[in-house]
CSV table of C-alpha atoms in Angstrom, one decimal:
chain,number,residue,atom,x,y,z
A,1,UNK,CA,8.0,79.2,42.2
A,2,UNK,CA,5.4,77.0,40.5
A,3,UNK,CA,2.9,75.1,42.6
A,4,UNK,CA,-0.4,73.4,41.9
A,5,UNK,CA,-3.3,73.9,44.3
A,6,UNK,CA,-4.9,70.9,46.1
A,7,UNK,CA,-6.9,69.1,43.5
A,8,UNK,CA,-9.9,66.7,44.0
A,9,UNK,CA,-8.3,63.3,43.4
A,10,UNK,CA,-6.4,60.6,45.2
A,11,UNK,CA,-2.6,60.4,44.7
A,12,UNK,CA,-2.8,56.6,44.8
A,13,UNK,CA,-5.6,54.0,45.0
A,14,UNK,CA,-5.5,50.2,45.1
A,15,UNK,CA,-8.0,47.9,43.6
A,16,UNK,CA,-8.1,44.4,42.0
A,17,UNK,CA,-4.4,43.7,42.9
A,18,UNK,CA,-3.2,46.9,41.3
A,19,UNK,CA,-2.0,50.3,42.5
A,20,UNK,CA,-3.1,53.3,40.4
A,21,UNK,CA,-1.1,56.5,40.7
A,22,UNK,CA,-2.4,59.8,39.5
A,23,UNK,CA,-0.3,61.8,37.1
A,24,UNK,CA,2.9,63.0,38.7
A,25,UNK,CA,4.8,66.1,37.8
A,26,UNK,CA,8.4,67.3,38.5
A,27,UNK,CA,7.8,69.6,41.5
A,28,UNK,CA,10.7,69.8,43.9
A,29,UNK,CA,10.1,70.1,47.6
A,30,UNK,CA,10.0,73.9,47.4
A,31,UNK,CA,7.5,73.8,44.6
A,32,UNK,CA,9.9,74.7,41.9
A,33,UNK,CA,10.3,72.7,38.6
A,34,UNK,CA,13.9,72.0,37.4
A,35,UNK,CA,15.0,73.0,34.0
A,36,UNK,CA,15.1,70.5,31.1
A,37,UNK,CA,13.4,67.3,30.3
A,38,UNK,CA,16.2,65.1,31.8
A,39,UNK,CA,16.0,66.6,35.3
A,40,UNK,CA,12.2,66.7,35.1
A,41,UNK,CA,12.0,63.0,34.1
A,42,UNK,CA,14.3,61.9,36.9
A,43,UNK,CA,12.5,64.0,39.5
A,44,UNK,CA,9.1,62.8,38.3
A,45,UNK,CA,10.1,59.1,38.5
A,46,UNK,CA,11.7,59.7,42.0
A,47,UNK,CA,8.4,61.2,43.2
A,48,UNK,CA,6.6,58.2,41.8
A,49,UNK,CA,9.0,55.8,43.5
A,50,UNK,CA,8.3,57.6,46.8
A,51,UNK,CA,4.6,57.3,46.4
A,52,UNK,CA,4.9,53.6,45.5
A,53,UNK,CA,7.0,53.0,48.6
A,54,UNK,CA,3.9,54.0,50.7
A,55,UNK,CA,2.3,50.8,49.5
A,56,UNK,CA,5.5,48.7,49.9
A,57,UNK,CA,6.2,48.9,46.1
A,58,UNK,CA,8.9,50.1,43.9
A,59,UNK,CA,9.4,51.0,40.2
A,60,UNK,CA,10.1,47.3,39.6
A,61,UNK,CA,6.4,46.7,40.3
A,62,UNK,CA,5.2,49.1,37.6
A,63,UNK,CA,3.3,47.3,34.8
A,64,UNK,CA,2.0,50.3,32.8
A,65,UNK,CA,3.2,53.8,32.2
A,66,UNK,CA,1.4,56.8,30.5
A,67,UNK,CA,3.7,59.7,29.7
A,68,UNK,CA,2.7,63.1,28.6
A,69,UNK,CA,5.3,65.4,27.0
A,70,UNK,CA,4.9,69.0,26.0
A,71,UNK,CA,7.7,69.0,23.4
A,72,UNK,CA,8.1,66.2,20.9
A,73,UNK,CA,11.8,67.1,20.5
A,74,UNK,CA,12.2,66.0,24.2
A,75,UNK,CA,11.5,62.4,23.4
A,76,UNK,CA,15.0,61.1,23.0
A,77,UNK,CA,16.4,62.7,26.2
A,78,UNK,CA,13.2,61.7,28.1
A,79,UNK,CA,13.6,58.1,26.9
A,80,UNK,CA,17.3,58.0,28.0
A,81,UNK,CA,16.4,59.3,31.5
A,82,UNK,CA,13.4,57.0,31.7
A,83,UNK,CA,15.4,53.9,30.7
A,84,UNK,CA,17.8,54.4,33.7
A,85,UNK,CA,14.9,53.8,36.1
A,86,UNK,CA,13.5,50.5,34.7
A,87,UNK,CA,14.8,47.1,33.9
A,88,UNK,CA,13.4,43.9,32.4
A,89,UNK,CA,10.6,43.1,32.4
A,90,UNK,CA,9.8,46.6,31.2
A,91,UNK,CA,6.4,48.1,31.8
A,92,UNK,CA,4.1,48.7,28.8
A,93,UNK,CA,4.0,52.4,27.9
A,94,UNK,CA,2.1,55.0,26.0
A,95,UNK,CA,3.7,58.4,25.3
A,96,UNK,CA,1.8,61.4,23.9
A,97,UNK,CA,2.6,65.0,23.2
A,98,UNK,CA,0.2,67.4,24.7
A,99,UNK,CA,-0.3,70.6,26.7
A,100,UNK,CA,-0.2,70.3,30.5
A,101,UNK,CA,-2.0,72.3,33.1
A,102,UNK,CA,1.3,73.2,34.9
A,103,UNK,CA,4.5,74.7,33.5
A,104,UNK,CA,6.3,71.4,33.4
A,105,UNK,CA,7.5,69.5,30.3
A,106,UNK,CA,6.3,66.1,31.5
A,107,UNK,CA,3.6,64.2,33.5
A,108,UNK,CA,3.7,60.5,34.2
A,109,UNK,CA,1.0,58.2,35.5
A,110,UNK,CA,1.6,54.6,36.4
A,111,UNK,CA,-0.1,51.3,37.4
A,112,UNK,CA,1.8,48.9,39.6
A,113,UNK,CA,1.0,45.3,40.6
A,114,UNK,CA,0.6,44.8,44.3
A,115,UNK,CA,2.8,42.2,45.9
A,116,UNK,CA,1.5,39.0,47.5
């Protein structure tokens, strides 16, 4: 089982009509991380959707996405899984390949527009 200790930052903050979400990783409820980039992408975006819902938002409200991948060769499979969660108008996005602090293949941070 892979779990991260409590860290000194907020999971979500709102300011200036926007909701800022900290980087989310693909931790299942039991702390495990599923195998493969497709499963990790879906779980990460599901976790983001759950956090957005606490502010009455959904993935449709996301305007900006920052993606961190650990393996460049995962890009095509990540992109296919990612695309199934968003529709027009698509959020802007940056994707980089880097090392992460947890044994996951992906981390995603988003900014969403508040409603009303």
